[in-house]
Amino acid sequence: MRRKHQKGRKTGLFIFLCIAVFIVSFAGSAIFKMAYTSHKMRKYSVDWSDEIGTVYKDFAYGEKTAQKFDLYVPADNTKDTYGLVVYLHAGGFTTGDKADDKEMLQWLCSKGYVAAGINYTLRDENHPKANVYSQSEEIKASIPFVVKEAKKLGYPVDRMAISGGSAGGCLALLYAYRDADTSPVPVKMVFEAVGPASFYAEDWAVYGLDQDPEAAAGLFGTMAGKKITPAMLQTAEYEKIIKDISAYMWVNENTVPTVCAYGAYDKVCPFDSSKHLKKALEKNNVTHEYIVFPHSGHALQNDDKCYIQYMDKVVEYLDTYMAN
């Protein structure tokens, strides 16, 4: 009996450590910052000033402290309608802030879009029950408020794109694929970098989850906000539970055009997990760009040409699908 108790304690400790390593790794990743300004990348940054636009901060979309968003609106307020581009911050679902992406939001605004950075309730000691699903629901709830406030400022939006990096990429995919039909304005496209889109133990071997069903159940249950047992893995019941946070499962023939980027050596959001997204997009003939950074990890740090390729495709898709 004592041995069983000790084994249970060891397994529980392993699950805890596995979750902790995942969270720390995600939170510590320096994902996709627009501060990188090589000669070729300068066209994707801007020297912000009042001549480009104005920032309005901390609009509320709910009663919780984190439920706030910022709007970057272009100086030209003469158009009948505008496109909205939402960018969701990284941080492993446990840290980060909308202000972290101000360079990206400024650049988007400089292209004539209303740009929005949205915060969501992070999983921390004050919010131990926050999870990927609850965060995705907050993003879903925020969009009508974003559209409403933009209109009040004199920028009526009639179309939108959504984006993000890492954790924000995951949430962006979920909104674009799972929740687009609830959007107050049509979702035209999504672009994201290294956002997890599927959760299968065999694809998360970097954490040892392929060898430890209890650890896999613990981590994925934490992310889904639901009880998952080892016996549920690889069952229809598991598929049903995990669908709420697995963007690839929502891909169909009507899915919006997608630009995504993943690092072949990513050990935070394991590269193998992105292959399900690629297959789903191909199977359903969705217009997409799936760009692999062959020498990079989670920060996409070792493939400058691929970085430029990704941003070039983002611009191409924005110009094509977000045109007025």
PDB file of C-alpha atoms in Angstrom:
ATOM      1  CA  MET A   1       0.000   0.000   0.000  1.00  0.00           C
ATOM      2  CA  ARG A   2       2.862   2.278   0.899  1.00  0.00           C
ATOM      3  CA  ARG A   3       4.565   1.570  -2.424  1.00  0.00           C
ATOM      4  CA  LYS A   4       1.402   2.500  -4.320  1.00  0.00           C
ATOM      5  CA  HIS A   5       1.159   5.729  -2.366  1.00  0.00           C
ATOM      6  CA  GLN A   6       4.780   6.590  -3.128  1.00  0.00           C
ATOM      7  CA  LYS A   7       4.283   5.766  -6.812  1.00  0.00           C
ATOM      8  CA  GLY A   8       1.236   8.010  -6.912  1.00  0.00           C
ATOM      9  CA  ARG A   9       3.184  10.862  -5.340  1.00  0.00           C
ATOM     10  CA  LYS A  10       6.020  10.452  -7.857  1.00  0.00           C
ATOM     11  CA  THR A  11       3.597  10.421 -10.784  1.00  0.00           C
ATOM     12  CA  GLY A  12       1.822  13.477  -9.469  1.00  0.00           C
ATOM     13  CA  LEU A  13       5.132  15.282  -9.057  1.00  0.00           C
ATOM     14  CA  PHE A  14       6.125  14.370 -12.619  1.00  0.00           C
ATOM     15  CA  ILE A  15       2.870  15.737 -13.987  1.00  0.00           C
ATOM     16  CA  PHE A  16       3.379  18.943 -12.023  1.00  0.00           C
ATOM     17  CA  LEU A  17       6.945  19.296 -13.295  1.00  0.00           C
ATOM     18  CA  CYS A  18       5.854  18.562 -16.864  1.00  0.00           C
ATOM     19  CA  ILE A  19       3.219  21.291 -16.724  1.00  0.00           C
ATOM     20  CA  ALA A  20       5.669  23.687 -15.065  1.00  0.00           C
ATOM     21  CA  VAL A  21       8.339  23.095 -17.715  1.00  0.00           C
ATOM     22  CA  PHE A  22       5.809  23.668 -20.492  1.00  0.00           C
ATOM     23  CA  ILE A  23       4.562  26.901 -18.951  1.00  0.00           C
ATOM     24  CA  VAL A  24       8.037  28.273 -18.204  1.00  0.00           C
ATOM     25  CA  SER A  25       9.262  27.355 -21.688  1.00  0.00           C
ATOM     26  CA  PHE A  26       6.316  29.017 -23.377  1.00  0.00           C
ATOM     27  CA  ALA A  27       6.456  32.085 -21.161  1.00  0.00           C
ATOM     28  CA  GLY A  28      10.182  32.481 -21.651  1.00  0.00           C
ATOM     29  CA  SER A  29      10.147  32.283 -25.430  1.00  0.00           C
ATOM     30  CA  ALA A  30      10.973  35.517 -27.222  1.00  0.00           C
ATOM     31  CA  ILE A  31       8.403  35.076 -29.939  1.00  0.00           C
ATOM     32  CA  PHE A  32       8.261  37.070 -33.121  1.00  0.00           C
ATOM     33  CA  LYS A  33       9.069  40.599 -32.067  1.00  0.00           C
ATOM     34  CA  MET A  34       8.898  43.329 -34.690  1.00  0.00           C
ATOM     35  CA  ALA A  35      11.955  44.946 -33.080  1.00  0.00           C
ATOM     36  CA  TYR A  36      14.115  43.022 -35.550  1.00  0.00           C
ATOM     37  CA  THR A  37      14.993  45.701 -38.101  1.00  0.00           C
ATOM     38  CA  SER A  38      17.498  44.455 -40.661  1.00  0.00           C
ATOM     39  CA  HIS A  39      17.568  46.391 -43.916  1.00  0.00           C
ATOM     40  CA  LYS A  40      15.046  44.030 -45.522  1.00  0.00           C
ATOM     41  CA  MET A  41      12.774  44.031 -42.479  1.00  0.00           C
ATOM     42  CA  ARG A  42      12.517  47.775 -42.031  1.00  0.00           C
ATOM     43  CA  LYS A  43       9.508  47.854 -44.311  1.00  0.00           C
ATOM     44  CA  TYR A  44       7.708  45.882 -41.594  1.00  0.00           C
ATOM     45  CA  SER A  45       8.296  48.473 -38.900  1.00  0.00           C
ATOM     46  CA  VAL A  46       7.327  52.098 -38.517  1.00  0.00           C
ATOM     47  CA  ASP A  47       8.490  55.205 -36.657  1.00  0.00           C
ATOM     48  CA  TRP A  48       5.262  55.842 -34.809  1.00  0.00           C
ATOM     49  CA  SER A  49       3.890  59.390 -34.605  1.00  0.00           C
ATOM     50  CA  ASP A  50       0.590  61.255 -34.527  1.00  0.00           C
ATOM     51  CA  GLU A  51       0.845  61.560 -38.302  1.00  0.00           C
ATOM     52  CA  ILE A  52       0.398  57.775 -38.548  1.00  0.00           C
ATOM     53  CA  GLY A  53      -2.268  57.179 -35.949  1.00  0.00           C
ATOM     54  CA  THR A  54      -3.510  57.351 -32.380  1.00  0.00           C
ATOM     55  CA  VAL A  55      -3.594  54.774 -29.603  1.00  0.00           C
ATOM     56  CA  TYR A  56      -6.549  54.434 -27.253  1.00  0.00           C
ATOM     57  CA  LYS A  57      -5.811  52.175 -24.316  1.00  0.00           C
ATOM     58  CA  ASP A  58      -7.633  49.931 -21.881  1.00  0.00           C
ATOM     59  CA  PHE A  59     -11.165  49.696 -23.164  1.00  0.00           C
ATOM     60  CA  ALA A  60     -13.055  47.146 -21.070  1.00  0.00           C
ATOM     61  CA  TYR A  61     -14.890  44.185 -22.573  1.00  0.00           C
ATOM     62  CA  GLY A  62     -15.745  42.537 -19.260  1.00  0.00           C
ATOM     63  CA  GLU A  63     -15.544  42.922 -15.506  1.00  0.00           C
ATOM     64  CA  LYS A  64     -12.302  40.999 -14.937  1.00  0.00           C
ATOM     65  CA  THR A  65      -9.088  42.968 -14.528  1.00  0.00           C
ATOM     66  CA  ALA A  66      -7.431  41.523 -17.608  1.00  0.00           C
ATOM     67  CA  GLN A  67     -10.406  42.030 -19.897  1.00  0.00           C
ATOM     68  CA  LYS A  68      -9.065  45.108 -21.636  1.00  0.00           C
ATOM     69  CA  PHE A  69      -8.023  46.019 -25.181  1.00  0.00           C
ATOM     70  CA  ASP A  70      -6.138  48.787 -26.978  1.00  0.00           C
ATOM     71  CA  LEU A  71      -7.070  50.312 -30.329  1.00  0.00           C
ATOM     72  CA  TYR A  72      -4.618  51.781 -32.818  1.00  0.00           C
ATOM     73  CA  VAL A  73      -6.525  53.887 -35.337  1.00  0.00           C
ATOM     74  CA  PRO A  74      -5.045  55.475 -38.487  1.00  0.00           C
ATOM     75  CA  ALA A  75      -4.774  59.229 -38.881  1.00  0.00           C
ATOM     76  CA  ASP A  76      -6.967  59.054 -41.983  1.00  0.00           C
ATOM     77  CA  ASN A  77     -10.503  58.973 -40.612  1.00  0.00           C
ATOM     78  CA  THR A  78     -12.253  59.811 -43.877  1.00  0.00           C
ATOM     79  CA  LYS A  79     -13.044  56.309 -45.094  1.00  0.00           C
ATOM     80  CA  ASP A  80     -16.541  54.854 -45.009  1.00  0.00           C
ATOM     81  CA  THR A  81     -15.272  51.548 -43.597  1.00  0.00           C
ATOM     82  CA  TYR A  82     -12.058  50.032 -42.274  1.00  0.00           C
ATOM     83  CA  GLY A  83     -10.528  46.636 -41.862  1.00  0.00           C
ATOM     84  CA  LEU A  84      -9.793  45.436 -38.333  1.00  0.00           C
ATOM     85  CA  VAL A  85      -6.695  43.372 -37.536  1.00  0.00           C
ATOM     86  CA  VAL A  86      -6.506  41.782 -34.087  1.00  0.00           C
ATOM     87  CA  TYR A  87      -3.120  40.654 -32.758  1.00  0.00           C
ATOM     88  CA  LEU A  88      -3.015  38.423 -29.642  1.00  0.00           C
ATOM     89  CA  HIS A  89       0.047  38.374 -27.417  1.00  0.00           C
ATOM     90  CA  ALA A  90       2.330  35.455 -26.607  1.00  0.00           C
ATOM     91  CA  GLY A  91       3.312  34.223 -23.143  1.00  0.00           C
ATOM     92  CA  GLY A  92       2.444  30.573 -22.655  1.00  0.00           C
ATOM     93  CA  PHE A  93      -1.103  31.388 -21.518  1.00  0.00           C
ATOM     94  CA  THR A  94       0.437  32.506 -18.199  1.00  0.00           C
ATOM     95  CA  THR A  95       2.118  35.830 -18.917  1.00  0.00           C
ATOM     96  CA  GLY A  96       2.350  38.589 -21.519  1.00  0.00           C
ATOM     97  CA  ASP A  97       0.450  41.759 -22.308  1.00  0.00           C
ATOM     98  CA  LYS A  98      -1.061  43.558 -25.285  1.00  0.00           C
ATOM     99  CA  ALA A  99       1.620  46.229 -24.927  1.00  0.00           C
ATOM    100  CA  ASP A 100       4.257  43.627 -25.848  1.00  0.00           C
ATOM    101  CA  ASP A 101       3.118  43.817 -29.468  1.00  0.00           C
ATOM    102  CA  LYS A 102       2.936  47.565 -29.909  1.00  0.00           C
ATOM    103  CA  GLU A 103       5.436  47.495 -32.817  1.00  0.00           C
ATOM    104  CA  MET A 104       3.299  45.010 -34.715  1.00  0.00           C
ATOM    105  CA  LEU A 105       0.115  46.931 -33.934  1.00  0.00           C
ATOM    106  CA  GLN A 106       1.695  50.224 -34.974  1.00  0.00           C
ATOM    107  CA  TRP A 107       2.835  48.708 -38.262  1.00  0.00           C
ATOM    108  CA  LEU A 108      -0.629  47.296 -38.976  1.00  0.00           C
ATOM    109  CA  CYS A 109      -2.182  50.663 -38.210  1.00  0.00           C
ATOM    110  CA  SER A 110       0.302  52.360 -40.563  1.00  0.00           C
ATOM    111  CA  LYS A 111      -1.135  50.207 -43.348  1.00  0.00           C
ATOM    112  CA  GLY A 112      -4.552  51.760 -42.773  1.00  0.00           C
ATOM    113  CA  TYR A 113      -6.111  49.123 -40.535  1.00  0.00           C
ATOM    114  CA  VAL A 114      -7.702  49.546 -37.162  1.00  0.00           C
ATOM    115  CA  ALA A 115      -5.420  47.359 -35.039  1.00  0.00           C
ATOM    116  CA  ALA A 116      -6.422  45.841 -31.716  1.00  0.00           C
ATOM    117  CA  GLY A 117      -4.339  44.247 -28.975  1.00  0.00           C
ATOM    118  CA  ILE A 118      -6.439  42.244 -26.525  1.00  0.00           C
ATOM    119  CA  ASN A 119      -5.576  40.961 -23.062  1.00  0.00           C
ATOM    120  CA  TYR A 120      -7.099  37.821 -21.561  1.00  0.00           C
ATOM    121  CA  THR A 121      -7.093  36.277 -18.099  1.00  0.00           C
ATOM    122  CA  LEU A 122      -3.780  34.510 -17.596  1.00  0.00           C
ATOM    123  CA  ARG A 123      -3.321  31.281 -15.699  1.00  0.00           C
ATOM    124  CA  ASP A 124      -1.450  32.269 -12.526  1.00  0.00           C
ATOM    125  CA  GLU A 125      -1.701  32.001  -8.766  1.00  0.00           C
ATOM    126  CA  ASN A 126      -4.621  34.423  -8.759  1.00  0.00           C
ATOM    127  CA  HIS A 127      -6.419  32.627 -11.574  1.00  0.00           C
ATOM    128  CA  PRO A 128      -5.510  28.927 -11.216  1.00  0.00           C
ATOM    129  CA  LYS A 129      -8.506  27.803 -13.239  1.00  0.00           C
ATOM    130  CA  ALA A 130      -7.780  29.906 -16.319  1.00  0.00           C
ATOM    131  CA  ASN A 131      -7.032  27.728 -19.329  1.00  0.00           C
ATOM    132  CA  VAL A 132      -6.792  27.790 -23.103  1.00  0.00           C
ATOM    133  CA  TYR A 133     -10.527  27.255 -23.523  1.00  0.00           C
ATOM    134  CA  SER A 134     -11.543  30.004 -21.069  1.00  0.00           C
ATOM    135  CA  GLN A 135      -9.079  32.383 -22.719  1.00  0.00           C
ATOM    136  CA  SER A 136     -10.474  31.594 -26.160  1.00  0.00           C
ATOM    137  CA  GLU A 137     -13.953  32.332 -24.852  1.00  0.00           C
ATOM    138  CA  GLU A 138     -12.747  35.717 -23.611  1.00  0.00           C
ATOM    139  CA  ILE A 139     -11.368  36.566 -27.040  1.00  0.00           C
ATOM    140  CA  LYS A 140     -14.680  35.525 -28.564  1.00  0.00           C
ATOM    141  CA  ALA A 141     -16.537  37.806 -26.138  1.00  0.00           C
ATOM    142  CA  SER A 142     -14.200  40.748 -26.761  1.00  0.00           C
ATOM    143  CA  ILE A 143     -14.636  41.182 -30.516  1.00  0.00           C
ATOM    144  CA  PRO A 144     -18.105  42.828 -30.450  1.00  0.00           C
ATOM    145  CA  PHE A 145     -16.737  45.383 -27.971  1.00  0.00           C
ATOM    146  CA  VAL A 146     -13.730  46.059 -30.203  1.00  0.00           C
ATOM    147  CA  VAL A 147     -15.987  46.663 -33.205  1.00  0.00           C
ATOM    148  CA  LYS A 148     -18.314  48.880 -31.172  1.00  0.00           C
ATOM    149  CA  GLU A 149     -15.541  51.073 -29.751  1.00  0.00           C
ATOM    150  CA  ALA A 150     -13.895  51.457 -33.156  1.00  0.00           C
ATOM    151  CA  LYS A 151     -17.177  52.723 -34.562  1.00  0.00           C
ATOM    152  CA  LYS A 152     -17.591  55.171 -31.664  1.00  0.00           C
ATOM    153  CA  LEU A 153     -14.160  56.580 -32.480  1.00  0.00           C
ATOM    154  CA  GLY A 154     -15.260  57.131 -36.087  1.00  0.00           C
ATOM    155  CA  TYR A 155     -13.811  53.976 -37.622  1.00  0.00           C
ATOM    156  CA  PRO A 156     -16.602  51.604 -38.655  1.00  0.00           C
ATOM    157  CA  VAL A 157     -15.145  48.193 -39.470  1.00  0.00           C
ATOM    158  CA  ASP A 158     -16.786  45.731 -41.840  1.00  0.00           C
ATOM    159  CA  ARG A 159     -14.162  42.966 -42.039  1.00  0.00           C
ATOM    160  CA  MET A 160     -11.387  41.580 -39.910  1.00  0.00           C
ATOM    161  CA  ALA A 161      -8.283  39.435 -39.710  1.00  0.00           C
ATOM    162  CA  ILE A 162      -6.910  37.877 -36.541  1.00  0.00           C
ATOM    163  CA  SER A 163      -3.373  36.952 -35.637  1.00  0.00           C
ATOM    164  CA  GLY A 164      -0.934  36.181 -32.845  1.00  0.00           C
ATOM    165  CA  GLY A 165       2.261  34.486 -31.818  1.00  0.00           C
ATOM    166  CA  SER A 166       2.679  31.314 -29.760  1.00  0.00           C
ATOM    167  CA  ALA A 167      -0.175  31.252 -27.220  1.00  0.00           C
ATOM    168  CA  GLY A 168      -1.727  34.152 -29.130  1.00  0.00           C
ATOM    169  CA  GLY A 169      -1.394  32.172 -32.337  1.00  0.00           C
ATOM    170  CA  CYS A 170      -3.320  29.301 -30.783  1.00  0.00           C
ATOM    171  CA  LEU A 171      -6.114  31.657 -29.695  1.00  0.00           C
ATOM    172  CA  ALA A 172      -6.169  33.373 -33.089  1.00  0.00           C
ATOM    173  CA  LEU A 173      -6.598  30.047 -34.895  1.00  0.00           C
ATOM    174  CA  LEU A 174      -9.410  29.047 -32.544  1.00  0.00           C
ATOM    175  CA  TYR A 175     -11.299  32.253 -33.217  1.00  0.00           C
ATOM    176  CA  ALA A 176     -10.764  32.097 -36.981  1.00  0.00           C
ATOM    177  CA  TYR A 177     -11.724  28.434 -37.302  1.00  0.00           C
ATOM    178  CA  ARG A 178     -14.098  27.740 -34.410  1.00  0.00           C
ATOM    179  CA  ASP A 179     -15.770  31.072 -33.682  1.00  0.00           C
ATOM    180  CA  ALA A 180     -15.784  32.998 -36.976  1.00  0.00           C
ATOM    181  CA  ASP A 181     -19.491  32.400 -37.441  1.00  0.00           C
ATOM    182  CA  THR A 182     -20.174  34.399 -34.247  1.00  0.00           C
ATOM    183  CA  SER A 183     -18.088  37.389 -35.310  1.00  0.00           C
ATOM    184  CA  PRO A 184     -19.920  40.733 -35.675  1.00  0.00           C
ATOM    185  CA  VAL A 185     -17.958  41.294 -38.905  1.00  0.00           C
ATOM    186  CA  PRO A 186     -16.709  38.707 -41.410  1.00  0.00           C
ATOM    187  CA  VAL A 187     -13.347  37.093 -40.642  1.00  0.00           C
ATOM    188  CA  LYS A 188     -11.357  37.193 -43.881  1.00  0.00           C
ATOM    189  CA  MET A 189      -8.055  35.542 -42.898  1.00  0.00           C
ATOM    190  CA  VAL A 190      -5.734  34.496 -40.086  1.00  0.00           C
ATOM    191  CA  PHE A 191      -1.965  34.660 -39.744  1.00  0.00           C
ATOM    192  CA  GLU A 192       0.029  33.256 -36.858  1.00  0.00           C
ATOM    193  CA  ALA A 193       3.411  31.912 -35.748  1.00  0.00           C
ATOM    194  CA  VAL A 194       4.141  28.785 -33.657  1.00  0.00           C
ATOM    195  CA  GLY A 195       0.699  28.503 -32.113  1.00  0.00           C
ATOM    196  CA  PRO A 196      -0.196  24.970 -30.944  1.00  0.00           C
ATOM    197  CA  ALA A 197      -3.090  23.623 -32.999  1.00  0.00           C
ATOM    198  CA  SER A 198      -3.334  20.016 -31.737  1.00  0.00           C
ATOM    199  CA  PHE A 199      -2.744  18.033 -28.566  1.00  0.00           C
ATOM    200  CA  TYR A 200      -1.716  14.398 -28.957  1.00  0.00           C
ATOM    201  CA  ALA A 201       0.782  12.755 -26.627  1.00  0.00           C
ATOM    202  CA  GLU A 202       2.823  11.240 -29.460  1.00  0.00           C
ATOM    203  CA  ASP A 203       3.414  14.695 -30.937  1.00  0.00           C
ATOM    204  CA  TRP A 204       4.561  16.113 -27.602  1.00  0.00           C
ATOM    205  CA  ALA A 205       7.380  13.624 -27.036  1.00  0.00           C
ATOM    206  CA  VAL A 206       9.772  16.442 -26.105  1.00  0.00           C
ATOM    207  CA  TYR A 207       7.969  16.515 -22.755  1.00  0.00           C
ATOM    208  CA  GLY A 208       7.979  12.739 -22.450  1.00  0.00           C
ATOM    209  CA  LEU A 209       4.222  12.653 -22.880  1.00  0.00           C
ATOM    210  CA  ASP A 210       4.378   9.799 -25.372  1.00  0.00           C
ATOM    211  CA  GLN A 211       5.824   7.620 -22.608  1.00  0.00           C
ATOM    212  CA  ASP A 212       3.675   8.807 -19.709  1.00  0.00           C
ATOM    213  CA  PRO A 213      -0.107   8.805 -20.200  1.00  0.00           C
ATOM    214  CA  GLU A 214      -0.715  10.308 -16.749  1.00  0.00           C
ATOM    215  CA  ALA A 215       1.500  13.276 -17.531  1.00  0.00           C
ATOM    216  CA  ALA A 216      -0.190  13.749 -20.911  1.00  0.00           C
ATOM    217  CA  ALA A 217      -3.629  13.614 -19.334  1.00  0.00           C
ATOM    218  CA  GLY A 218      -2.524  16.091 -16.671  1.00  0.00           C
ATOM    219  CA  LEU A 219      -1.063  18.636 -19.066  1.00  0.00           C
ATOM    220  CA  PHE A 220      -3.806  18.496 -21.690  1.00  0.00           C
ATOM    221  CA  GLY A 221      -6.504  18.460 -19.020  1.00  0.00           C
ATOM    222  CA  THR A 222      -4.983  21.604 -17.529  1.00  0.00           C
ATOM    223  CA  MET A 223      -4.987  23.299 -20.918  1.00  0.00           C
ATOM    224  CA  ALA A 224      -8.542  22.246 -21.745  1.00  0.00           C
ATOM    225  CA  GLY A 225      -9.868  23.023 -18.268  1.00  0.00           C
ATOM    226  CA  LYS A 226     -11.476  19.593 -18.050  1.00  0.00           C
ATOM    227  CA  LYS A 227     -10.782  16.308 -16.325  1.00  0.00           C
ATOM    228  CA  ILE A 228      -8.845  13.939 -18.568  1.00  0.00           C
ATOM    229  CA  THR A 229      -7.693  10.523 -17.389  1.00  0.00           C
ATOM    230  CA  PRO A 230      -4.995   8.351 -18.983  1.00  0.00           C
ATOM    231  CA  ALA A 231      -7.690   5.892 -20.050  1.00  0.00           C
ATOM    232  CA  MET A 232      -9.366   8.607 -22.140  1.00  0.00           C
ATOM    233  CA  LEU A 233      -6.340   9.199 -24.373  1.00  0.00           C
ATOM    234  CA  GLN A 234      -6.754   7.966 -27.936  1.00  0.00           C
ATOM    235  CA  THR A 235     -10.518   7.597 -27.522  1.00  0.00           C
ATOM    236  CA  ALA A 236     -13.488   9.363 -29.066  1.00  0.00           C
ATOM    237  CA  GLU A 237     -14.214  10.850 -25.656  1.00  0.00           C
ATOM    238  CA  TYR A 238     -10.773  12.469 -25.603  1.00  0.00           C
ATOM    239  CA  GLU A 239     -11.239  13.820 -29.125  1.00  0.00           C
ATOM    240  CA  LYS A 240     -14.503  15.427 -28.055  1.00  0.00           C
ATOM    241  CA  ILE A 241     -12.953  17.046 -24.981  1.00  0.00           C
ATOM    242  CA  ILE A 242      -9.830  18.313 -26.699  1.00  0.00           C
ATOM    243  CA  LYS A 243     -11.664  19.691 -29.740  1.00  0.00           C
ATOM    244  CA  ASP A 244     -12.492  22.902 -27.902  1.00  0.00           C
ATOM    245  CA  ILE A 245      -8.802  23.881 -27.911  1.00  0.00           C
ATOM    246  CA  SER A 246      -7.581  22.052 -31.036  1.00  0.00           C
ATOM    247  CA  ALA A 247      -7.833  24.470 -33.945  1.00  0.00           C
ATOM    248  CA  TYR A 248      -7.067  21.922 -36.647  1.00  0.00           C
ATOM    249  CA  MET A 249     -10.225  19.957 -35.774  1.00  0.00           C
ATOM    250  CA  TRP A 250     -12.353  22.902 -36.877  1.00  0.00           C
ATOM    251  CA  VAL A 251     -10.853  23.217 -40.350  1.00  0.00           C
ATOM    252  CA  ASN A 252     -13.322  22.628 -43.179  1.00  0.00           C
ATOM    253  CA  GLU A 253     -13.875  23.678 -46.770  1.00  0.00           C
ATOM    254  CA  ASN A 254     -15.071  27.115 -45.591  1.00  0.00           C
ATOM    255  CA  THR A 255     -12.057  27.869 -43.413  1.00  0.00           C
ATOM    256  CA  VAL A 256     -10.521  31.284 -44.009  1.00  0.00           C
ATOM    257  CA  PRO A 257      -7.168  31.735 -45.810  1.00  0.00           C
ATOM    258  CA  THR A 258      -4.276  31.087 -43.466  1.00  0.00           C
ATOM    259  CA  VAL A 259      -0.615  32.042 -43.172  1.00  0.00           C
ATOM    260  CA  CYS A 260       1.322  30.142 -40.514  1.00  0.00           C
ATOM    261  CA  ALA A 261       4.950  29.667 -39.519  1.00  0.00           C
ATOM    262  CA  TYR A 262       6.622  26.915 -37.478  1.00  0.00           C
ATOM    263  CA  GLY A 263      10.163  26.103 -36.418  1.00  0.00           C
ATOM    264  CA  ALA A 264      11.460  22.649 -37.331  1.00  0.00           C
ATOM    265  CA  TYR A 265      13.413  22.522 -34.050  1.00  0.00           C
ATOM    266  CA  ASP A 266      10.682  23.941 -31.850  1.00  0.00           C
ATOM    267  CA  LYS A 267      10.746  22.187 -28.480  1.00  0.00           C
ATOM    268  CA  VAL A 268       8.137  24.420 -26.869  1.00  0.00           C
ATOM    269  CA  CYS A 269       5.287  24.018 -29.336  1.00  0.00           C
ATOM    270  CA  PRO A 270       6.544  20.723 -30.819  1.00  0.00           C
ATOM    271  CA  PHE A 271       6.892  20.889 -34.585  1.00  0.00           C
ATOM    272  CA  ASP A 272       5.099  17.543 -35.037  1.00  0.00           C
ATOM    273  CA  SER A 273       1.929  19.046 -33.587  1.00  0.00           C
ATOM    274  CA  SER A 274       1.755  21.519 -36.482  1.00  0.00           C
ATOM    275  CA  LYS A 275       1.572  18.738 -39.051  1.00  0.00           C
ATOM    276  CA  HIS A 276      -2.068  18.054 -38.179  1.00  0.00           C
ATOM    277  CA  LEU A 277      -2.879  21.641 -39.102  1.00  0.00           C
ATOM    278  CA  LYS A 278      -1.020  21.347 -42.391  1.00  0.00           C
ATOM    279  CA  LYS A 279      -2.851  18.132 -43.307  1.00  0.00           C
ATOM    280  CA  ALA A 280      -6.240  19.591 -42.411  1.00  0.00           C
ATOM    281  CA  LEU A 281      -5.652  22.686 -44.530  1.00  0.00           C
ATOM    282  CA  GLU A 282      -4.525  20.576 -47.482  1.00  0.00           C
ATOM    283  CA  LYS A 283      -7.346  18.046 -47.137  1.00  0.00           C
ATOM    284  CA  ASN A 284      -9.982  20.779 -47.196  1.00  0.00           C
ATOM    285  CA  ASN A 285      -8.331  22.764 -49.994  1.00  0.00           C
ATOM    286  CA  VAL A 286      -7.968  25.844 -47.820  1.00  0.00           C
ATOM    287  CA  THR A 287      -5.885  28.633 -49.312  1.00  0.00           C
ATOM    288  CA  HIS A 288      -2.826  28.742 -47.079  1.00  0.00           C
ATOM    289  CA  GLU A 289       0.900  29.210 -46.606  1.00  0.00           C
ATOM    290  CA  TYR A 290       2.599  26.789 -44.212  1.00  0.00           C
ATOM    291  CA  ILE A 291       6.119  28.108 -43.794  1.00  0.00           C
ATOM    292  CA  VAL A 292       8.736  25.964 -42.069  1.00  0.00           C
ATOM    293  CA  PHE A 293      11.791  27.600 -40.519  1.00  0.00           C
ATOM    294  CA  PRO A 294      14.255  24.712 -41.043  1.00  0.00           C
ATOM    295  CA  HIS A 295      16.956  25.832 -38.593  1.00  0.00           C
ATOM    296  CA  SER A 296      14.851  27.514 -35.896  1.00  0.00           C
ATOM    297  CA  GLY A 297      13.177  26.765 -32.619  1.00  0.00           C
ATOM    298  CA  HIS A 298      10.187  28.466 -31.027  1.00  0.00           C
ATOM    299  CA  ALA A 299      11.553  31.989 -31.481  1.00  0.00           C
ATOM    300  CA  LEU A 300      12.069  31.473 -35.240  1.00  0.00           C
ATOM    301  CA  GLN A 301      15.478  32.983 -34.718  1.00  0.00           C
ATOM    302  CA  ASN A 302      17.770  31.304 -37.252  1.00  0.00           C
ATOM    303  CA  ASP A 303      16.032  31.750 -40.598  1.00  0.00           C
ATOM    304  CA  ASP A 304      15.931  35.397 -41.604  1.00  0.00           C
ATOM    305  CA  LYS A 305      14.878  34.596 -45.174  1.00  0.00           C
ATOM    306  CA  CYS A 306      11.919  32.600 -43.907  1.00  0.00           C
ATOM    307  CA  TYR A 307      10.975  35.457 -41.587  1.00  0.00           C
ATOM    308  CA  ILE A 308      10.877  37.788 -44.569  1.00  0.00           C
ATOM    309  CA  GLN A 309       8.937  35.196 -46.579  1.00  0.00           C
ATOM    310  CA  TYR A 310       6.376  34.947 -43.770  1.00  0.00           C
ATOM    311  CA  MET A 311       5.892  38.709 -43.551  1.00  0.00           C
ATOM    312  CA  ASP A 312       5.743  39.045 -47.331  1.00  0.00           C
ATOM    313  CA  LYS A 313       2.935  36.475 -47.384  1.00  0.00           C
ATOM    314  CA  VAL A 314       1.143  38.255 -44.554  1.00  0.00           C
ATOM    315  CA  VAL A 315       1.137  41.449 -46.604  1.00  0.00           C
ATOM    316  CA  GLU A 316       0.054  39.587 -49.735  1.00  0.00           C
ATOM    317  CA  TYR A 317      -2.869  37.971 -47.934  1.00  0.00           C
ATOM    318  CA  LEU A 318      -3.875  41.209 -46.207  1.00  0.00           C
ATOM    319  CA  ASP A 319      -3.847  43.056 -49.529  1.00  0.00           C
ATOM    320  CA  THR A 320      -5.868  40.279 -51.171  1.00  0.00           C
ATOM    321  CA  TYR A 321      -8.438  39.329 -48.545  1.00  0.00           C
ATOM    322  CA  MET A 322      -8.755  42.515 -46.493  1.00  0.00           C
ATOM    323  CA  ALA A 323      -9.148  44.845 -49.482  1.00  0.00           C
ATOM    324  CA  ASN A 324     -12.100  47.217 -49.227  1.00  0.00           C
TER     325      ASN A 324
END
